[in-house]
Tab-separated table of C-alpha atoms and ligand atoms in Angstrom:
chain	number	residue	atom	x	y	z
A	111	MET	CA	9.266	-62.056	50.790
A	112	GLY	CA	11.069	-61.195	54.059
A	113	ALA	CA	10.620	-57.591	53.060
A	114	ASN	CA	11.208	-54.681	55.435
A	115	LEU	CA	10.098	-51.536	53.589
A	116	LEU	CA	10.758	-47.868	54.239
A	117	VAL	CA	7.943	-45.745	52.764
A	118	LEU	CA	8.825	-42.048	52.349
A	119	GLY	CA	5.334	-40.588	52.714
A	120	GLY	CA	3.327	-37.400	52.924
A	121	THR	CA	0.976	-37.915	49.971
A	122	THR	CA	-2.404	-39.461	49.214
A	123	GLU	CA	-0.672	-42.282	47.326
A	124	ALA	CA	1.687	-42.995	50.245
A	125	SER	CA	-1.290	-43.329	52.583
A	126	ALA	CA	-3.046	-45.674	50.155
A	127	LEU	CA	0.111	-47.802	49.989
A	128	ALA	CA	0.334	-47.882	53.809
A	129	ARG	CA	-3.239	-49.217	54.006
A	130	ALA	CA	-2.462	-51.957	51.460
A	131	LEU	CA	0.758	-52.925	53.285
A	132	ALA	CA	-1.148	-53.163	56.601
A	133	VAL	CA	-3.838	-55.373	55.033
A	134	ARG	CA	-1.171	-57.725	53.627
A	135	GLY	CA	0.884	-57.706	56.829
A	136	VAL	CA	4.056	-56.575	55.046
A	137	GLN	CA	6.690	-55.209	57.465
A	138	ALA	CA	7.024	-51.496	56.678
A	139	THR	CA	7.753	-48.133	58.304
A	140	PHE	CA	6.081	-44.904	57.155
A	141	SER	CA	8.233	-41.785	57.267
A	142	TYR	CA	7.104	-38.153	57.665
A	143	ALA	CA	9.385	-35.116	57.541
A	144	GLY	CA	7.570	-33.542	60.478
A	145	ARG	CA	6.365	-30.570	58.441
A	146	VAL	CA	2.963	-30.231	60.049
A	147	ASP	CA	1.720	-30.381	63.632
A	148	THR	CA	-0.485	-33.453	63.324
A	149	PRO	CA	0.231	-35.533	60.232
A	150	ARG	CA	-2.373	-38.095	59.269
A	151	ALA	CA	-2.231	-41.251	61.399
A	152	GLN	CA	-1.046	-44.340	59.525
A	153	PRO	CA	-1.982	-48.052	59.980
A	154	ILE	CA	1.701	-49.083	60.011
A	155	PRO	CA	4.577	-47.988	62.314
A	156	HIS	CA	5.814	-44.507	61.480
A	157	ARG	CA	8.742	-42.206	62.175
A	158	VAL	CA	8.887	-38.395	61.988
A	159	GLY	CA	11.790	-36.091	61.092
A	160	GLY	CA	14.729	-35.830	58.701
A	161	PHE	CA	17.291	-38.614	58.497
A	162	GLY	CA	20.275	-36.232	58.333
A	163	GLY	CA	20.996	-36.061	54.614
A	164	VAL	CA	22.159	-38.912	52.390
A	165	ASP	CA	24.512	-40.333	55.032
A	166	GLY	CA	21.807	-40.285	57.689
A	167	LEU	CA	19.379	-42.102	55.400
A	168	ALA	CA	22.055	-44.650	54.376
A	169	ARG	CA	22.766	-45.293	58.066
A	170	TYR	CA	19.021	-45.656	58.801
A	171	ILE	CA	18.690	-48.197	55.947
A	172	ALA	CA	21.654	-50.235	57.231
A	173	GLU	CA	20.717	-50.088	60.933
A	174	HIS	CA	17.066	-51.004	60.303
A	175	ASN	CA	17.833	-53.721	57.705
A	176	ILE	CA	15.600	-51.984	55.167
A	177	SER	CA	15.141	-54.291	52.152
A	178	HIS	CA	13.383	-51.819	49.792
A	179	VAL	CA	12.692	-48.074	49.787
A	180	ILE	CA	9.450	-46.733	48.282
A	181	ASP	CA	9.715	-42.999	47.597
A	182	ALA	CA	6.068	-41.933	47.729
A	183	THR	CA	6.866	-38.295	48.491
A	184	HIS	CA	5.308	-35.330	46.690
A	185	PRO	CA	6.845	-34.455	43.283
A	186	PHE	CA	8.109	-31.175	44.789
A	187	ALA	CA	9.922	-32.973	47.631
A	188	ALA	CA	12.944	-33.094	45.332
A	189	GLN	CA	15.628	-33.029	48.043
A	190	MET	CA	14.168	-36.122	49.694
A	191	SER	CA	13.956	-37.924	46.368
A	192	TRP	CA	17.564	-37.156	45.451
A	193	ASN	CA	18.742	-38.225	48.913
A	194	ALA	CA	16.836	-41.513	48.587
A	195	PHE	CA	18.351	-42.096	45.135
A	196	HIS	CA	21.937	-41.657	46.386
A	197	ALA	CA	21.438	-43.470	49.717
A	198	CYS	CA	19.839	-46.517	48.058
A	199	ARG	CA	22.670	-46.694	45.540
A	200	ALA	CA	25.235	-46.458	48.352
A	201	GLU	CA	23.505	-49.257	50.296
A	202	ALA	CA	22.644	-51.300	47.157
A	203	VAL	CA	18.974	-51.327	48.258
A	204	PRO	CA	16.224	-51.328	45.602
A	205	LEU	CA	14.352	-47.991	45.220
A	206	LEU	CA	10.941	-47.475	43.635
A	207	ALA	CA	9.070	-44.164	43.263
A	208	LEU	CA	5.282	-44.143	43.689
A	209	THR	CA	4.062	-40.897	42.170
A	210	ARG	CA	1.290	-39.429	40.060
A	211	PRO	CA	1.406	-38.055	36.495
A	212	PRO	CA	1.494	-34.239	36.162
A	213	TRP	CA	-1.759	-32.424	35.388
A	214	ALA	CA	-2.306	-31.267	31.785
A	215	ALA	CA	-4.376	-28.239	30.759
A	216	GLN	CA	-7.792	-29.048	29.263
A	217	ALA	CA	-10.254	-27.096	27.102
A	218	GLY	CA	-11.349	-24.033	29.021
A	219	ASP	CA	-8.122	-23.787	31.054
A	220	THR	CA	-5.975	-20.629	31.032
A	221	TRP	CA	-2.617	-21.826	32.394
A	222	HIS	CA	0.644	-19.925	32.442
A	223	HIS	CA	3.481	-22.428	33.039
A	224	VAL	CA	6.473	-21.186	35.031
A	225	PRO	CA	9.598	-23.234	35.855
A	226	ASP	CA	9.835	-22.497	39.591
A	227	MET	CA	8.650	-20.414	42.545
A	228	ASP	CA	10.739	-17.322	41.674
A	229	ALA	CA	9.284	-17.254	38.159
A	230	ALA	CA	5.797	-17.507	39.667
A	231	VAL	CA	6.519	-14.430	41.812
A	232	ALA	CA	7.956	-12.518	38.827
A	233	THR	CA	4.898	-13.222	36.691
A	234	LEU	CA	2.675	-11.447	39.253
A	235	ASN	CA	4.126	-8.041	38.297
A	236	GLY	CA	0.763	-6.693	37.077
A	237	PRO	CA	-1.832	-4.447	38.752
A	238	ALA	CA	-3.276	-5.403	42.140
A	239	GLU	CA	-5.405	-8.557	42.110
A	240	ARG	CA	-6.808	-11.083	44.602
A	241	VAL	CA	-4.474	-14.057	44.252
A	242	MET	CA	-4.988	-17.571	45.683
A	243	LEU	CA	-1.646	-19.043	46.797
A	244	ALA	CA	-2.269	-22.791	47.063
A	245	LEU	CA	1.402	-23.379	47.887
A	246	GLY	CA	1.427	-24.144	51.591
A	247	ARG	CA	3.573	-22.348	54.169
A	248	LEU	CA	7.127	-22.902	52.969
A	249	HIS	CA	7.138	-20.503	50.026
A	250	MET	CA	4.614	-17.765	50.777
A	251	GLU	CA	7.248	-15.232	51.961
A	252	ALA	CA	8.684	-15.101	48.423
A	253	PHE	CA	5.537	-13.262	47.315
A	254	ALA	CA	6.466	-10.243	49.480
A	255	ALA	CA	8.229	-9.080	46.295
A	256	GLN	CA	4.759	-8.285	44.864
A	257	THR	CA	3.005	-6.477	47.714
A	258	GLN	CA	0.315	-4.931	45.494
A	259	HIS	CA	-1.850	-8.065	45.581
A	260	HIS	CA	-4.238	-9.357	48.223
A	261	TYR	CA	-3.150	-12.977	48.816
A	262	VAL	CA	-5.425	-15.749	50.055
A	263	LEU	CA	-3.113	-18.314	51.685
A	264	ARG	CA	-4.217	-21.914	52.306
A	265	LEU	CA	-2.089	-23.514	55.001
A	266	VAL	CA	-2.166	-26.830	56.838
A	267	ASP	CA	-1.440	-25.221	60.236
A	268	THR	CA	-2.100	-21.746	61.639
A	269	PRO	CA	1.172	-19.869	61.037
A	270	LYS	CA	3.219	-19.290	64.215
A	271	THR	CA	4.103	-15.790	62.940
A	272	PRO	CA	1.838	-13.724	60.655
A	273	PRO	CA	2.921	-13.932	57.004
A	274	ALA	CA	5.023	-10.930	55.873
A	275	LEU	CA	2.460	-10.020	53.197
A	276	PRO	CA	0.715	-6.661	53.790
A	277	HIS	CA	-2.636	-7.756	52.369
A	278	HIS	CA	-3.528	-11.384	53.048
A	279	THR	CA	-6.168	-13.800	54.325
A	280	VAL	CA	-5.129	-17.124	55.889
A	281	ILE	CA	-7.294	-20.212	55.358
A	282	VAL	CA	-6.282	-23.144	57.567
A	283	ALA	CA	-7.282	-26.352	55.799
A	284	ARG	CA	-5.700	-29.643	54.824
A	285	GLY	CA	-6.666	-31.525	51.680
A	286	PRO	CA	-7.919	-33.519	49.939
A	287	PHE	CA	-10.159	-30.679	48.727
A	288	THR	CA	-13.470	-30.758	46.816
A	289	ILE	CA	-14.575	-28.945	43.643
A	290	ASP	CA	-17.602	-27.432	45.403
A	291	GLY	CA	-15.430	-26.358	48.339
A	292	ASP	CA	-12.797	-24.715	46.147
A	293	THR	CA	-15.389	-23.080	43.873
A	294	ALA	CA	-17.132	-21.595	46.924
A	295	LEU	CA	-13.761	-20.485	48.362
A	296	PHE	CA	-12.698	-18.723	45.131
A	297	THR	CA	-16.118	-17.049	44.819
A	298	GLU	CA	-16.262	-15.953	48.460
A	299	HIS	CA	-12.793	-14.407	48.234
A	300	ALA	CA	-13.322	-12.936	44.727
A	301	ILE	CA	-10.143	-14.657	43.498
A	302	ASP	CA	-8.737	-13.299	40.193
A	303	ARG	CA	-5.837	-15.761	39.740
A	304	VAL	CA	-4.643	-19.084	41.247
A	305	VAL	CA	-0.977	-20.008	41.820
A	306	CYS	CA	-0.212	-23.704	42.354
A	307	LYS	CA	2.346	-26.476	41.846
A	308	ASN	CA	1.906	-29.200	39.290
A	309	ALA	CA	1.434	-31.707	42.086
A	310	GLY	CA	-0.733	-34.075	40.068
A	311	GLY	CA	-2.978	-36.515	41.871
A	312	ALA	CA	-6.529	-36.104	43.062
A	313	GLY	CA	-5.908	-34.552	46.493
A	314	ALA	CA	-5.071	-31.107	45.169
A	315	GLU	CA	-6.862	-31.189	41.796
A	316	ALA	CA	-10.186	-29.596	42.870
A	317	LYS	CA	-8.787	-26.071	42.498
A	318	LEU	CA	-8.140	-26.646	38.784
A	319	HIS	CA	-11.775	-27.617	38.202
A	320	ALA	CA	-12.910	-24.600	40.223
A	321	ALA	CA	-10.621	-22.245	38.264
A	322	ARG	CA	-11.927	-23.682	34.968
A	323	ALA	CA	-15.565	-23.302	36.072
A	324	LEU	CA	-14.965	-19.693	37.106
A	325	GLY	CA	-12.750	-18.851	34.111
A	326	LEU	CA	-9.787	-17.973	36.336
A	327	PRO	CA	-6.184	-17.971	35.039
A	328	VAL	CA	-3.777	-20.388	36.759
A	329	VAL	CA	-0.028	-19.866	37.265
A	330	MET	CA	1.208	-23.488	37.120
A	331	ILE	CA	4.630	-24.166	38.630
A	332	ASP	CA	6.269	-27.062	36.787
A	333	ARG	CA	7.953	-29.881	38.688
A	334	PRO	CA	11.589	-29.753	39.769
A	335	GLU	CA	14.052	-32.233	38.241
A	336	LEU	CA	13.851	-35.623	39.947
A	337	PRO	CA	16.292	-38.561	39.774
A	338	ASP	CA	15.921	-41.136	36.996
A	339	ARG	CA	14.575	-44.003	39.161
A	340	GLU	CA	12.061	-46.755	38.541
A	341	THR	CA	8.551	-45.280	38.937
A	342	VAL	CA	4.981	-46.590	39.216
A	343	ALA	CA	1.725	-44.652	39.483
A	344	THR	CA	-0.378	-47.202	41.384
A	345	VAL	CA	-0.267	-49.213	44.605
A	346	ASP	CA	-0.693	-52.426	42.535
A	347	GLY	CA	2.421	-51.406	40.622
A	348	VAL	CA	4.350	-51.394	43.898
A	349	PHE	CA	3.294	-54.984	44.727
A	350	GLU	CA	4.133	-56.184	41.198
A	351	TRP	CA	7.595	-54.646	41.634
A	352	LEU	CA	8.019	-56.261	45.070
A	353	GLU	CA	7.085	-59.683	43.644
A	354	GLN	CA	9.930	-59.453	41.091
B	1085	3Y8	C1	3.463	-33.320	56.091
B	1085	3Y8	C2	0.878	-35.060	55.868
B	1085	3Y8	C3	-2.750	-37.897	52.848
B	1085	3Y8	C4	-1.846	-36.876	52.176
B	1085	3Y8	C5	-2.618	-35.619	51.782
B	1085	3Y8	C6	-1.402	-34.888	48.034
B	1085	3Y8	C7	-2.656	-34.357	48.686
B	1085	3Y8	C8	-3.732	-33.284	50.633
B	1085	3Y8	C9	-2.883	-31.103	48.564
B	1085	3Y8	C10	-3.832	-26.499	48.130
B	1085	3Y8	C11	-2.580	-27.333	47.973
B	1085	3Y8	C12	0.493	-28.324	49.244
B	1085	3Y8	C13	0.790	-28.868	50.676
B	1085	3Y8	C14	-0.900	-30.172	49.759
B	1085	3Y8	C15	-1.694	-31.254	49.482
B	1085	3Y8	C16	-2.383	-33.730	50.058
B	1085	3Y8	C17	-1.673	-34.675	51.032
B	1085	3Y8	C18	-1.370	-32.583	50.028
B	1085	3Y8	C19	-0.919	-28.901	48.977
B	1085	3Y8	C20	0.149	-33.108	54.166
B	1085	3Y8	C21	1.083	-33.749	55.163
B	1085	3Y8	C22	2.260	-33.050	55.197
B	1085	3Y8	C23	2.178	-32.026	54.241
B	1085	3Y8	C24	3.269	-31.060	53.983
B	1085	3Y8	C25	2.790	-29.890	53.184
B	1085	3Y8	C26	3.847	-28.846	52.798
B	1085	3Y8	C27	3.099	-28.087	51.672
B	1085	3Y8	C28	2.262	-29.175	51.003
B	1085	3Y8	C29	0.174	-28.018	51.768
B	1085	3Y8	C30	-0.505	-35.230	56.398
B	1085	3Y8	C31	-1.124	-32.555	54.770
B	1085	3Y8	C32	0.557	-26.827	49.199
B	1085	3Y8	C33	1.455	-28.920	48.200
B	1085	3Y8	O1	2.794	-25.954	56.486
B	1085	3Y8	C34	3.691	-26.610	55.907
B	1085	3Y8	O2	4.902	-26.603	56.241
B	1085	3Y8	C35	3.262	-27.458	54.738
B	1085	3Y8	C36	4.231	-27.972	53.960
B	1085	3Y8	C37	5.142	-29.482	52.328
B	1085	3Y8	C38	3.975	-27.467	50.599
B	1085	3Y8	C39	4.867	-26.366	51.041
B	1085	3Y8	O3	5.904	-26.274	50.388
B	1085	3Y8	O4	4.477	-25.643	51.985
B	1085	3Y8	N1	2.314	-30.330	51.893
B	1085	3Y8	N2	0.980	-32.029	53.612
B	1085	3Y8	C40	4.306	-34.374	55.441
B	1085	3Y8	C41	5.536	-34.686	56.278
B	1085	3Y8	O5	5.697	-34.130	57.389
B	1085	3Y8	O6	6.323	-35.534	55.808
B	1085	3Y8	O7	-0.780	-34.677	57.480
B	1085	3Y8	O8	-1.284	-35.908	55.728
B	1085	3Y8	C42	-0.146	-34.144	53.108
B	1085	3Y8	C43	-0.897	-33.735	51.900
B	1085	3Y8	N3	-0.873	-32.534	51.405
B	1085	3Y8	O9	-2.175	-38.877	53.357
B	1085	3Y8	O10	-3.964	-37.726	52.846
B	1085	3Y8	O11	-1.220	-36.108	48.082
B	1085	3Y8	O12	-0.627	-34.062	47.498
B	1085	3Y8	N4	0.075	-30.152	50.687
B	1085	3Y8	C44	0.927	-28.871	46.761
B	1085	3Y8	O13	0.473	-29.928	46.295
B	1085	3Y8	O14	0.970	-27.791	46.185
B	1085	3Y8	C45	-2.100	-27.970	49.279
B	1085	3Y8	O15	-3.926	-25.805	49.158
B	1085	3Y8	O16	-4.676	-26.546	47.218
B	1086	NAP	P1	12.155	-31.784	50.641
B	1086	NAP	O1	12.338	-30.320	50.499
B	1086	NAP	O2	12.370	-32.667	49.466
B	1086	NAP	O3	13.070	-32.379	51.829
B	1086	NAP	C1	13.807	-31.542	52.698
B	1086	NAP	C2	14.297	-32.448	53.820
B	1086	NAP	O4	13.169	-32.828	54.621
B	1086	NAP	C3	14.872	-33.776	53.345
B	1086	NAP	O5	16.197	-33.645	52.917
B	1086	NAP	C4	14.709	-34.638	54.582
B	1086	NAP	O6	15.634	-34.253	55.598
B	1086	NAP	C5	13.346	-34.180	55.083
B	1086	NAP	N1	12.259	-35.006	54.551
B	1086	NAP	C6	11.449	-34.743	53.492
B	1086	NAP	N2	10.512	-35.682	53.358
B	1086	NAP	C7	10.729	-36.582	54.338
B	1086	NAP	C8	10.089	-37.789	54.746
B	1086	NAP	N3	9.002	-38.254	54.105
B	1086	NAP	N4	10.611	-38.472	55.819
B	1086	NAP	C9	11.688	-37.990	56.472
B	1086	NAP	N5	12.328	-36.838	56.167
B	1086	NAP	C10	11.840	-36.154	55.107
B	1086	NAP	O7	10.701	-32.104	51.239
B	1086	NAP	P2	9.412	-31.117	51.340
B	1086	NAP	O8	9.065	-30.621	49.980
B	1086	NAP	O9	9.657	-30.161	52.451
B	1086	NAP	O10	8.293	-32.181	51.764
B	1086	NAP	C11	8.285	-32.644	53.099
B	1086	NAP	C12	7.191	-33.689	53.244
B	1086	NAP	O11	5.932	-33.118	52.882
B	1086	NAP	C13	7.377	-34.908	52.375
B	1086	NAP	O12	6.951	-36.042	53.119
B	1086	NAP	C14	6.444	-34.690	51.218
B	1086	NAP	O13	5.961	-35.893	50.664
B	1086	NAP	C15	5.326	-33.935	51.896
B	1086	NAP	N6	4.616	-33.071	50.957
B	1086	NAP	C16	5.318	-32.111	50.313
B	1086	NAP	C17	4.642	-31.301	49.401
B	1086	NAP	C18	5.365	-30.201	48.665
B	1086	NAP	O14	4.686	-29.425	48.009
B	1086	NAP	N7	6.671	-30.112	48.771
B	1086	NAP	C19	3.264	-31.512	49.167
B	1086	NAP	C20	2.594	-32.529	49.866
B	1086	NAP	C21	3.276	-33.308	50.760
B	1086	NAP	P3	17.049	-35.014	55.811
B	1086	NAP	O15	17.910	-34.549	54.682
B	1086	NAP	O16	17.506	-34.564	57.158
B	1086	NAP	O17	16.767	-36.490	55.733
């Protein structure tokens, strides 16, 4: 195959792909943005940090003789996905997205879909509640517009500076999470409402089962627009595509 893959990672699926590539001895490099202090170790060579926009990624592809790019980033990592789309077109290198289908509400769910983070903040304009923000670190400051709530924040790393939210509790934990763990967390913190992204996948899904079990409403942030690229939902799908 003579392949030399660049895997844009940071998700459960990306890590599963890295394990399969290592087992098969396919030459590949795993790429992290460098968002968290200690990202999960990978069984293939990895790099950390931005490429420097579309041009930086195009240059990386050319200089490292990348034969294929697999965009296995999170559905909300839209900037990375758009950059990969344009850089691969510029370098005429095949691009495949490895992602997971969005979650869909089931019987017993009380979801309120919102299009983006700002709409999620706006929808919290009611009386004071105890709100679980399962959004990570990058967007929690936006909720300072609704200071009446007590926010429970789940973060991968301890924040360097305390969040600018007058009433909050920080939980430092990285997924994948469990249904029992999230049910206990929501009970212990007397959560009234959960705010999350429609990430899809299994690594972040536990909170939906916990919310359903406890009858909690969920503010579900829908996915941003992503480029129209070839997409698979399984690691096997990646190898079928590579064999083409
Ligand atoms: C740096 C690399 C693996 C990947 C595991 C998945 C599952 C656990 C659930 C909640 C939701 C959230 C957040 C989350 C999950 C997996 C996956 C996933 C959500 C790591 C990781 C990196 C990141 C970046 C981080 C963001 C944040 C988002 C926390 C590794 C652990 C909320 C997304 O502090 C920060 O700056 C965190 C930033 C981007 C979203 C945000 O906007 O703040 N992920 N998460 C990647 C890099 O540097 O390139 O250490 O493993 C990966 C995982 N996080 O291999 O096992 O596949 O989604 N990650 C969301 O889904 O809403 C937590 O708390 O319930
Ligand atoms: P983003 O907003 O789409 O990307 C912002 C910039 O970060 C990109 O333009 C790129 O910088 C750099 N970048 C992003 N992902 C990268 C990667 N895998 N390798 C190298 N550089 C990367 O991305 P994000 O939402 O902050 O996500 C960052 C990382 O966390 C991704 O790996 C993603 O898979 C993971 N993650 C994100 C979420 C989420 O909720 N957003 C959830 C779980 C995991 P340059 O332009 O300089 O190249």
